[in-house]
Amino acid sequence: MATGASQAETALVIGGGISGLLAARELARAGKRVTLVEREEPLGGAVGSHQLAGLVLDSGAESFATRTPVVTNLLGELGLEDQIVQPNPLGSWLYLPEGAFRSPSTGVLGIPGSFDDPALKQILGRRGYRRATLDKVLPRSAGSTAKTLGELVRVRMGQQVLNQLVTPVVSGVFSTHPDKLEIATIAPRLLDGLAQYGSLAAASAAQRAASPAGSQVAGIEGGMNRLSEALVDELLNLRVRLVSGFDTIAVDRDPSDGRWTAIQRQPHSGERAAVISADLLVVATDAQTAVRLLGPYLPASALPAVKPGPEVALVSLVLDAPALDANPRGTGLLVSEQATGVRAKALTHATAKWSWVADRAGEGRHVIRLSYGRAGQENSPLSDLALHDDQLVTLGLHDAGRLLGVPLSKSSLVAADVVRWRTALPSTGPGHSQGVAAFRSALEDLDGATAVGAWVAGTGLVAIVTDTAPHIQRFMQRNSNL
Ligand SMILES: Cc1cc2nc3c(=O)[nH]c(=O)nc-3n(C[C@H](O)[C@H](O)[C@H](O)COP(=O)(O)OP(=O)(O)OC[C@H]3O[C@@H](n4cnc5c(N)ncnc54)[C@H](O)[C@@H]3O)c2cc1C
């Protein structure tokens, strides 16, 4: 074990997504000499940018949830508070086997917060609607032991609510199916609400009411990628050493002094290798990489059975299509798995949703983003992800026309790009939260190393911002006398 305060001065962060950037910031602000190493060239991970037709657009995350003020506060600290923008209040749509419908007002995760919205009858059909309202009279114990969101919704409100309302949201936002989404990870308060109010609708409404009024999300003028940019600027000011283009293949701990060493390889430059050592190590990668790197130093019983998370391909289209000026489907659509004739699972009409995108695109020009990769089709020959980029663009153009109800020909296409996210979304099935808790608890007994990231904190900026700084502060405190 290392001794003496001066030896706990260096820190190495592996992974330069938003979690790694936040961890490095916390360590540097506490006076550590920090190096951050990232495999890819641009830092920011899933909060990044790409350029098409002269527009800088978000390549991954494009908004943040406003249910808590944590992201707003962070943006304030970074000088971006006055750049926060609200999406246009056009509402979104659902694309169901029966056609396109305006989304009804719901509580959370597509779960109705009441049964009063007349659109529900249309969307669920008479029988589906009647089954959903059984939620009001079922005993509160019904669904109370559910492990997944799918099971809870099916028991309380029936299959039709699951298919038509909840699955499109979960599939569009988390790229998974509600049957694979552990309640303890995604919405632990729903079960408490069910116990309290005796109805899932009331629990969903209560959770929604706990959020501030108005839109549930906000963005940044210029895109969420500016958050990564601002964090990188701050890290440079804090003299953090940023190293990108290096893949960490293994970490090693010297038992004589407790220092951690990361063995790196630069895949794009003749396989150049490098070694970086530090007193403190923070692994801010996806689950599989984190368990591979830190697993050798932990008891086997503390290693979660991590599975690869869902992959998603985003197809962005810039179109000269004045027919879209009327924003025919509001800010976009979520697509039911049962819908036929389209393969996309979600579409965002970015120029309708964000005024700053429309202003920068100019008159008659539209930005559409479609997402592909249905849950359950990972590594399957059925998956659209097996298509080449140019095939996905053709499919995207077809799907956009269908979903928006406006024919779109290839001649309207100004530019297109496909971004594939392979590791940014964790798998969060039953047992996930327990596995994460056991892993983190075992890390507490390991000197000088810890893990952050969406797979431990939860998917999305709110979960990551809420978790990372306090976790790193506790980590530094625990290791202050190394
Ligand atoms: C398409 C998409 C859209 C999303 N939209 C939203 C949204 O609108 N709002 C929202 O709140 N959230 C959204 N999310 C979720 C949110 O973006 C993620 O939860 C968050 O960005 C994950 O951050 P992270 O740092 O944990 O992981 P990542 O961003 O995945 O960063 C991990 C980094 O570690 C690096 N790495 C991995 N292994 C190694 C290694 N061996 N050596 C070196 N580096 C390594 C990776 O290259 C990567 O850059 C979205 C996610 C995706 C994929």
Coordinates of C-alpha atoms and ligand atoms in Angstrom, one line a residue:
M1 CA 0.0 0.0 0.0
A2 CA 1.2 3.5 -0.8
T3 CA 2.1 5.7 2.2
G4 CA 2.3 9.5 2.6
A5 CA -0.1 12.1 1.3
S6 CA 2.0 13.2 -1.6
Q7 CA 1.7 9.9 -3.3
A8 CA -2.1 10.2 -3.7
E9 CA -1.7 13.1 -6.0
T10 CA -2.1 11.5 -9.4
A11 CA -5.2 10.1 -10.9
L12 CA -6.0 8.2 -14.1
V13 CA -9.4 8.2 -15.7
I14 CA -10.1 5.6 -18.4
G15 CA -13.0 6.6 -20.7
G16 CA -13.7 10.2 -21.9
G17 CA -17.5 10.1 -22.1
I18 CA -19.5 12.4 -19.9
S19 CA -18.9 10.2 -16.9
G20 CA -15.1 10.3 -17.4
L21 CA -15.1 14.0 -18.0
L22 CA -17.1 14.6 -14.8
A23 CA -14.9 12.3 -12.8
A24 CA -11.7 14.0 -14.1
R25 CA -13.2 17.4 -13.2
E26 CA -13.9 16.3 -9.6
L27 CA -10.5 14.8 -9.2
A28 CA -8.7 17.9 -10.7
R29 CA -10.8 20.3 -8.6
A30 CA -9.6 18.4 -5.5
G31 CA -6.0 19.1 -6.6
K32 CA -5.1 15.7 -8.1
R33 CA -2.9 15.6 -11.2
V34 CA -5.2 13.9 -13.6
T35 CA -4.7 12.1 -16.9
L36 CA -7.8 11.1 -18.9
V37 CA -7.4 8.5 -21.6
E38 CA -10.1 7.9 -24.3
R39 CA -10.1 5.3 -27.1
E40 CA -11.8 7.5 -29.6
E41 CA -10.6 10.8 -31.0
P42 CA -13.3 13.2 -29.9
L43 CA -14.0 13.3 -26.2
G44 CA -17.6 13.2 -24.9
G45 CA -18.7 9.7 -25.9
A46 CA -22.5 9.6 -26.5
V47 CA -22.6 13.4 -26.0
G48 CA -20.9 14.3 -29.2
S49 CA -21.4 16.1 -32.5
H50 CA -21.3 15.5 -36.2
Q51 CA -21.5 17.8 -39.2
L52 CA -23.7 17.6 -42.2
A53 CA -24.6 20.1 -44.8
G54 CA -22.7 22.7 -42.8
L55 CA -24.7 22.1 -39.6
V56 CA -23.1 20.9 -36.4
L57 CA -25.7 18.5 -34.8
D58 CA -25.8 16.2 -31.9
S59 CA -24.6 12.7 -32.8
G60 CA -26.0 11.1 -29.7
A61 CA -27.8 12.7 -26.7
E62 CA -29.8 15.8 -27.8
S63 CA -31.6 16.8 -24.6
F64 CA -31.6 16.3 -20.8
A65 CA -34.5 15.5 -18.5
T66 CA -35.6 18.4 -16.2
R67 CA -37.1 16.2 -13.5
T68 CA -34.3 17.4 -11.2
P69 CA -32.1 20.6 -11.5
V70 CA -28.8 18.7 -11.5
V71 CA -28.0 19.2 -15.2
T72 CA -29.2 22.8 -15.2
N73 CA -26.9 23.4 -12.2
L74 CA -24.0 21.8 -13.9
L75 CA -24.6 23.9 -17.1
G76 CA -24.7 27.0 -14.8
E77 CA -21.3 26.1 -13.3
L78 CA -20.0 25.8 -16.9
G79 CA -21.4 29.2 -18.0
L80 CA -24.0 27.6 -20.2
E81 CA -27.2 28.4 -18.3
D82 CA -28.3 31.2 -20.7
Q83 CA -27.9 28.7 -23.6
I84 CA -30.6 26.3 -22.2
V85 CA -33.5 26.1 -24.6
Q86 CA -36.9 24.4 -24.5
P87 CA -38.2 22.2 -27.3
N88 CA -41.1 23.7 -29.3
P89 CA -44.4 22.7 -27.6
L90 CA -45.7 20.8 -30.6
G91 CA -46.1 17.4 -28.9
S92 CA -45.0 14.1 -30.3
W93 CA -46.9 11.3 -32.1
L94 CA -47.2 7.5 -32.0
Y95 CA -47.0 5.3 -35.0
L96 CA -49.2 2.3 -34.4
P97 CA -50.4 -0.6 -36.6
E98 CA -53.6 1.5 -37.0
G99 CA -51.7 4.6 -38.2
A100 CA -50.3 7.8 -36.7
F101 CA -51.8 9.3 -33.5
R102 CA -51.0 12.3 -31.4
S103 CA -49.4 11.0 -28.2
P104 CA -51.9 11.1 -25.3
S105 CA -50.9 12.8 -22.1
T106 CA -49.3 10.2 -20.0
G107 CA -47.5 10.0 -16.6
V108 CA -44.0 8.5 -17.0
L109 CA -42.5 6.0 -19.5
G110 CA -45.8 6.0 -21.5
I111 CA -47.8 4.8 -18.6
P112 CA -51.2 6.6 -18.5
G113 CA -51.4 8.9 -15.4
S114 CA -55.2 8.8 -15.7
F115 CA -57.8 7.3 -18.1
D116 CA -59.5 10.7 -18.9
D117 CA -57.7 11.5 -22.2
P118 CA -60.1 10.6 -25.0
A119 CA -57.2 9.7 -27.2
L120 CA -56.6 6.6 -25.0
K121 CA -59.8 4.9 -26.2
Q122 CA -58.8 5.5 -29.8
I123 CA -55.2 4.2 -29.3
L124 CA -56.1 1.2 -27.1
G125 CA -59.4 0.2 -28.7
R126 CA -62.5 -0.4 -26.5
R127 CA -61.4 -3.7 -25.1
G128 CA -57.8 -2.5 -24.4
Y129 CA -59.1 0.7 -22.8
R130 CA -61.5 -1.3 -20.5
R131 CA -58.6 -3.7 -19.5
A132 CA -56.4 -0.7 -18.7
T133 CA -58.9 0.8 -16.4
L134 CA -59.0 -2.4 -14.3
D135 CA -55.9 -0.8 -12.8
K136 CA -58.3 1.3 -10.7
V137 CA -59.9 -1.8 -9.0
L138 CA -57.2 -4.4 -8.9
P139 CA -55.8 -5.1 -5.4
R140 CA -52.6 -3.0 -4.7
S141 CA -50.7 -6.3 -4.4
A142 CA -51.2 -7.0 -8.1
G143 CA -47.9 -6.3 -9.8
S144 CA -46.2 -5.3 -6.5
T145 CA -43.6 -8.1 -6.9
A146 CA -42.9 -7.4 -10.6
K147 CA -39.3 -7.3 -11.5
T148 CA -39.5 -5.7 -14.9
L149 CA -41.5 -2.7 -16.2
G150 CA -43.1 -5.0 -18.8
E151 CA -44.5 -7.3 -16.1
L152 CA -45.8 -4.5 -14.0
V153 CA -47.6 -2.8 -16.9
R154 CA -49.0 -6.1 -18.2
V155 CA -50.4 -7.1 -14.8
R156 CA -51.9 -3.7 -14.0
M157 CA -53.1 -2.3 -17.3
G158 CA -52.8 -5.2 -19.9
Q159 CA -50.9 -6.0 -23.0
Q160 CA -52.4 -3.3 -25.1
V161 CA -51.1 -0.5 -22.9
L162 CA -47.7 -2.2 -23.0
N163 CA -47.7 -2.6 -26.8
Q164 CA -49.2 0.8 -27.8
L165 CA -47.9 3.2 -25.2
V166 CA -45.0 1.9 -23.1
T167 CA -43.0 -0.3 -25.5
P168 CA -42.6 2.5 -28.1
V169 CA -41.3 4.9 -25.4
V170 CA -38.9 2.3 -23.8
S171 CA -37.7 1.1 -27.2
G172 CA -37.2 4.6 -28.5
V173 CA -35.5 6.0 -25.4
F174 CA -33.6 3.0 -23.9
S175 CA -33.4 0.8 -27.0
T176 CA -34.7 -2.2 -25.1
H177 CA -38.0 -3.9 -24.3
P178 CA -39.9 -3.2 -21.1
D179 CA -39.6 -7.0 -20.3
K180 CA -35.8 -6.4 -20.2
L181 CA -36.0 -3.3 -18.1
E182 CA -35.5 -3.8 -14.3
I183 CA -37.9 -1.6 -12.4
A184 CA -35.4 -1.1 -9.6
T185 CA -33.1 0.5 -12.2
I186 CA -35.5 2.5 -14.2
A187 CA -38.3 3.6 -12.0
P188 CA -38.0 2.4 -8.4
R189 CA -40.5 5.0 -7.2
L190 CA -43.3 3.4 -9.3
L191 CA -43.6 0.5 -6.9
D192 CA -43.6 2.7 -3.9
G193 CA -46.4 4.8 -5.6
L194 CA -48.4 1.6 -6.3
A195 CA -48.2 0.6 -2.7
Q196 CA -49.2 4.1 -1.6
Y197 CA -52.0 4.9 -4.1
G198 CA -53.2 1.4 -5.0
S199 CA -53.1 2.2 -8.7
L200 CA -50.3 2.3 -11.3
A201 CA -51.9 5.3 -13.1
A202 CA -51.9 7.2 -9.8
A203 CA -48.3 6.2 -9.2
S204 CA -47.3 7.3 -12.7
A205 CA -49.2 10.6 -12.3
A206 CA -47.5 11.3 -8.9
Q207 CA -44.1 10.7 -10.4
R208 CA -44.8 13.0 -13.2
A209 CA -46.2 15.7 -10.9
A210 CA -43.0 15.6 -8.9
S211 CA -41.2 17.0 -11.9
P212 CA -41.4 20.7 -12.7
A213 CA -44.3 21.8 -14.9
G214 CA -43.9 22.2 -18.6
S215 CA -41.6 20.2 -20.9
Q216 CA -39.9 17.2 -19.4
V217 CA -36.7 17.9 -21.3
A218 CA -34.5 20.8 -22.3
G219 CA -31.6 21.3 -24.6
I220 CA -28.7 23.6 -25.3
E221 CA -28.6 26.1 -28.2
G222 CA -26.1 24.5 -30.5
G223 CA -26.7 21.0 -29.1
M224 CA -25.9 18.9 -26.1
N225 CA -22.4 18.4 -27.5
R226 CA -21.6 21.8 -26.1
L227 CA -21.7 20.3 -22.6
S228 CA -18.8 17.9 -23.6
E229 CA -17.0 20.8 -25.2
A230 CA -17.4 23.0 -22.1
L231 CA -16.2 20.2 -19.8
V232 CA -13.1 19.6 -22.0
D233 CA -12.4 23.4 -21.8
E234 CA -12.6 23.3 -18.1
L235 CA -10.4 20.2 -17.8
L236 CA -7.8 22.0 -19.9
N237 CA -8.0 25.0 -17.6
L238 CA -7.5 22.6 -14.7
R239 CA -4.5 21.3 -16.4
V240 CA -5.9 17.8 -16.9
R241 CA -3.8 15.8 -19.4
L242 CA -6.2 14.6 -22.1
V243 CA -5.0 11.7 -24.2
S244 CA -7.3 10.4 -27.0
G245 CA -6.9 7.6 -29.5
F246 CA -5.6 5.2 -26.9
D247 CA -7.4 2.0 -26.0
T248 CA -6.8 0.7 -22.5
I249 CA -6.4 -3.0 -22.8
A250 CA -5.5 -3.9 -19.2
V251 CA -4.7 -2.4 -15.8
D252 CA -2.2 -3.7 -13.3
R253 CA -1.7 -2.9 -9.7
D254 CA 1.8 -2.9 -8.1
P255 CA 1.4 -4.5 -4.7
S256 CA 4.5 -2.9 -3.4
D257 CA 3.3 0.7 -3.7
G258 CA -0.4 0.3 -4.6
R259 CA 0.0 2.3 -7.8
W260 CA -2.2 1.5 -10.8
T261 CA -0.8 1.1 -14.3
A262 CA -2.8 1.1 -17.5
I263 CA -1.5 -0.6 -20.5
Q264 CA -2.6 1.3 -23.6
R265 CA -2.5 0.7 -27.3
Q266 CA -3.0 3.1 -30.1
P267 CA -4.8 1.1 -32.8
H268 CA -4.7 3.7 -35.5
S269 CA -1.0 4.5 -35.3
G270 CA 0.9 1.3 -35.9
E271 CA -0.3 -0.3 -32.7
R272 CA 1.9 2.0 -30.6
A273 CA 1.7 1.0 -26.9
A274 CA 2.0 3.2 -23.8
V275 CA 1.9 2.8 -20.1
I276 CA 0.5 5.3 -17.7
S277 CA 0.6 5.0 -13.9
A278 CA -1.3 6.8 -11.2
D279 CA -2.2 6.5 -7.5
L280 CA -5.9 6.6 -8.2
L281 CA -7.8 4.9 -11.0
V282 CA -11.3 5.6 -12.2
V283 CA -12.8 3.4 -14.9
A284 CA -15.5 5.3 -16.8
T285 CA -16.2 2.9 -19.6
D286 CA -19.1 0.6 -20.6
A287 CA -19.8 -2.4 -18.2
Q288 CA -18.0 -5.1 -20.1
T289 CA -14.7 -3.1 -20.3
A290 CA -15.0 -2.0 -16.6
V291 CA -15.5 -5.6 -15.4
R292 CA -12.7 -6.8 -17.7
L293 CA -10.3 -4.2 -16.4
L294 CA -11.1 -4.3 -12.7
G295 CA -12.5 -7.8 -12.3
P296 CA -9.1 -9.5 -11.7
Y297 CA -8.8 -7.5 -8.5
L298 CA -12.2 -8.3 -7.1
P299 CA -13.8 -11.5 -5.7
A300 CA -15.5 -13.5 -8.4
S301 CA -18.8 -13.3 -6.4
A302 CA -18.8 -9.5 -6.9
L303 CA -18.5 -9.6 -10.7
P304 CA -21.9 -8.9 -12.3
A305 CA -22.9 -11.0 -15.3
V306 CA -22.7 -8.1 -17.7
K307 CA -24.3 -8.5 -21.1
P308 CA -23.6 -6.3 -24.1
G309 CA -26.1 -3.4 -24.1
P310 CA -28.3 -2.6 -27.0
E311 CA -26.8 -1.1 -30.2
V312 CA -28.4 1.7 -32.0
A313 CA -27.8 3.3 -35.4
L314 CA -28.9 6.9 -35.9
V315 CA -29.7 8.0 -39.4
S316 CA -29.6 11.8 -39.9
L317 CA -31.1 13.2 -43.0
V318 CA -31.0 16.9 -44.2
L319 CA -33.8 17.4 -46.6
D320 CA -34.9 20.2 -48.9
A321 CA -38.6 19.5 -48.3
P322 CA -40.9 22.5 -47.8
A323 CA -43.8 20.1 -47.4
L324 CA -42.4 19.4 -44.0
D325 CA -42.7 23.1 -43.0
A326 CA -46.1 22.3 -41.5
N327 CA -44.4 19.9 -38.9
P328 CA -46.9 17.2 -39.7
R329 CA -46.0 15.0 -36.8
G330 CA -45.0 17.6 -34.2
T331 CA -41.5 17.0 -32.8
G332 CA -41.5 13.4 -34.0
L333 CA -42.8 9.9 -33.5
L334 CA -42.2 6.7 -31.5
V335 CA -43.0 3.6 -33.5
S336 CA -44.8 0.5 -32.2
E337 CA -43.1 -2.8 -32.7
Q338 CA -46.3 -4.1 -34.3
A339 CA -46.4 -1.3 -36.9
T340 CA -45.8 -2.5 -40.4
G341 CA -44.2 -0.8 -43.4
V342 CA -41.5 1.0 -41.4
R343 CA -38.4 -0.3 -39.7
A344 CA -37.3 2.7 -37.7
K345 CA -38.2 2.7 -34.0
A346 CA -38.3 6.5 -33.5
L347 CA -38.0 9.6 -35.6
T348 CA -37.1 13.1 -34.3
H349 CA -38.0 16.1 -36.5
A350 CA -35.1 18.1 -35.2
T351 CA -36.0 21.3 -37.1
A352 CA -39.6 21.1 -35.7
K353 CA -38.4 20.3 -32.2
W354 CA -35.5 22.8 -31.8
S355 CA -35.8 26.4 -33.1
W356 CA -32.0 26.7 -33.2
V357 CA -31.7 23.8 -35.6
A358 CA -34.5 25.4 -37.9
D359 CA -32.8 28.8 -37.8
R360 CA -29.4 27.4 -38.7
A361 CA -30.9 25.0 -41.4
G362 CA -32.8 27.8 -43.2
E363 CA -36.1 28.0 -44.9
G364 CA -37.5 24.8 -46.4
R365 CA -34.6 22.7 -45.1
H366 CA -35.3 20.0 -42.5
V367 CA -33.3 17.8 -40.3
I368 CA -34.7 14.4 -39.5
R369 CA -33.2 11.8 -37.2
L370 CA -34.3 8.1 -37.2
S371 CA -33.2 5.4 -34.9
Y372 CA -32.7 1.8 -35.7
G373 CA -32.0 -1.4 -33.7
R374 CA -35.0 -3.2 -32.3
A375 CA -34.6 -4.8 -28.8
G376 CA -34.2 -8.5 -29.1
Q377 CA -32.7 -8.4 -32.5
E378 CA -29.1 -7.8 -31.4
N379 CA -26.6 -9.9 -33.4
S380 CA -29.5 -11.3 -35.4
P381 CA -29.5 -11.5 -39.2
L382 CA -33.0 -9.9 -38.8
S383 CA -31.5 -6.7 -37.4
D384 CA -31.5 -3.6 -39.5
L385 CA -28.1 -2.8 -37.9
A386 CA -26.6 -5.4 -40.3
L387 CA -27.3 -3.0 -43.2
H388 CA -24.6 -0.9 -44.6
D389 CA -24.7 2.9 -44.0
D390 CA -26.0 3.7 -47.5
Q391 CA -28.7 1.0 -47.2
L392 CA -29.7 2.5 -43.9
V393 CA -29.9 6.0 -45.5
T394 CA -32.3 4.6 -48.2
L395 CA -34.4 2.9 -45.6
G396 CA -34.4 6.1 -43.5
L397 CA -35.7 8.2 -46.4
H398 CA -38.5 5.7 -47.0
D399 CA -39.4 5.5 -43.3
A400 CA -39.3 9.2 -42.9
G401 CA -41.8 9.6 -45.8
R402 CA -44.1 7.0 -44.3
L403 CA -43.9 8.3 -40.7
L404 CA -44.3 12.0 -41.6
G405 CA -47.0 11.3 -44.2
V406 CA -45.1 13.2 -46.8
P407 CA -43.5 11.5 -49.9
L408 CA -39.8 12.2 -49.8
S409 CA -37.7 11.5 -52.9
K410 CA -34.0 11.0 -53.1
S411 CA -33.8 14.3 -54.9
S412 CA -34.8 16.1 -51.7
L413 CA -31.8 14.6 -49.8
V414 CA -29.1 17.2 -49.2
A415 CA -26.9 15.2 -46.9
A416 CA -27.0 12.1 -44.7
D417 CA -25.0 10.5 -42.0
V418 CA -25.2 7.3 -40.0
V419 CA -23.8 7.1 -36.4
R420 CA -23.6 3.7 -34.7
W421 CA -23.6 3.5 -30.9
R422 CA -22.3 0.1 -29.8
T423 CA -21.5 0.4 -26.1
A424 CA -23.1 3.6 -24.9
L425 CA -26.3 2.0 -23.7
P426 CA -26.0 -0.5 -20.9
S427 CA -28.0 -3.7 -20.5
T428 CA -30.3 -3.2 -17.5
G429 CA -32.3 -6.4 -17.1
P430 CA -33.4 -8.1 -13.9
G431 CA -30.6 -8.3 -11.4
H432 CA -28.8 -5.4 -12.8
S433 CA -29.1 -3.1 -9.8
Q434 CA -28.0 -5.9 -7.4
G435 CA -25.0 -6.7 -9.6
V436 CA -24.0 -3.1 -9.7
A437 CA -24.4 -2.7 -5.9
A438 CA -22.2 -5.8 -5.3
F439 CA -19.5 -4.6 -7.7
R440 CA -19.3 -1.1 -6.2
S441 CA -19.4 -2.5 -2.7
A442 CA -16.4 -4.8 -3.5
L443 CA -14.6 -1.8 -5.0
E444 CA -14.8 -0.1 -1.7
D445 CA -12.5 -2.7 -0.3
L446 CA -10.0 -2.2 -3.1
D447 CA -7.5 0.6 -2.6
G448 CA -7.4 3.4 -5.1
A449 CA -9.8 2.2 -7.9
T450 CA -13.4 2.8 -8.7
A451 CA -15.9 2.8 -11.6
V452 CA -18.4 5.3 -12.9
G453 CA -20.6 5.4 -16.0
A454 CA -24.1 4.9 -17.3
W455 CA -24.0 1.2 -16.4
V456 CA -23.5 1.9 -12.7
A457 CA -25.3 5.3 -12.5
G458 CA -28.2 4.7 -14.9
T459 CA -28.7 5.8 -18.5
G460 CA -29.0 9.5 -19.2
L461 CA -27.4 12.7 -18.2
V462 CA -29.5 13.2 -15.0
A463 CA -28.5 9.8 -13.6
I464 CA -24.8 10.3 -14.5
V465 CA -24.5 13.9 -13.2
T466 CA -26.3 12.9 -10.0
D467 CA -24.0 9.9 -9.4
T468 CA -20.6 10.9 -10.6
A469 CA -19.4 13.8 -8.5
P470 CA -20.6 12.5 -5.1
H471 CA -19.2 9.1 -5.9
I472 CA -15.8 10.4 -6.8
Q473 CA -15.8 12.6 -3.6
R474 CA -16.5 9.6 -1.4
F475 CA -13.8 7.7 -3.3
M476 CA -11.2 10.4 -2.7
Q477 CA -12.2 10.5 1.0
R478 CA -11.8 6.8 1.3
N479 CA -8.4 6.9 -0.3
S480 CA -7.2 10.1 1.3
N481 CA -4.7 8.3 3.5
L482 CA -3.2 6.0 1.0
Ligands
LIG1 C1 -28.0 7.6 -29.4 C2 -28.2 8.0 -27.9 C3 -29.0 9.0 -27.6 C4 -29.1 9.4 -26.3 N1 -29.9 10.5 -26.0 C5 -29.9 11.0 -24.7 C6 -30.6 12.1 -24.4 O1 -31.2 12.8 -25.3 N2 -30.6 12.6 -23.1 C7 -30.0 11.9 -22.1 O2 -30.0 12.3 -21.0 N3 -29.3 10.8 -22.4 C8 -29.2 10.3 -23.7 N4 -28.5 9.2 -23.9 C9 -27.8 8.5 -22.9 C10 -26.5 9.3 -22.5 O3 -26.0 9.9 -23.6 C11 -25.6 8.2 -21.9 O4 -26.1 7.6 -20.8 C12 -24.3 8.9 -21.5 O5 -23.8 9.8 -22.5 C13 -23.2 7.8 -21.2 O6 -22.1 8.4 -20.8 P1 -20.9 7.5 -20.3 O7 -19.7 8.4 -20.0 O8 -21.3 6.6 -19.1 O9 -20.6 6.5 -21.5 P2 -20.0 6.8 -22.9 O10 -20.6 8.0 -23.5 O11 -20.3 5.5 -23.7 O12 -18.5 7.0 -22.7 C14 -17.6 5.9 -22.4 C15 -16.3 6.2 -23.1 O13 -15.4 5.2 -22.7 C16 -14.6 4.9 -23.8 N5 -13.9 3.7 -23.7 C17 -14.5 2.4 -23.6 N6 -13.6 1.5 -23.4 C18 -12.4 2.1 -23.4 C19 -11.0 1.6 -23.3 N7 -10.8 0.3 -23.1 N8 -10.0 2.5 -23.3 C20 -10.3 3.9 -23.4 N9 -11.6 4.4 -23.6 C21 -12.6 3.5 -23.6 C22 -15.5 5.0 -25.0 O14 -14.9 5.2 -26.2 C23 -16.5 6.1 -24.6 O15 -16.1 7.3 -25.2 C24 -28.4 8.8 -25.3 C25 -27.5 7.7 -25.6 C26 -27.4 7.3 -26.9 C27 -26.5 6.2 -27.3

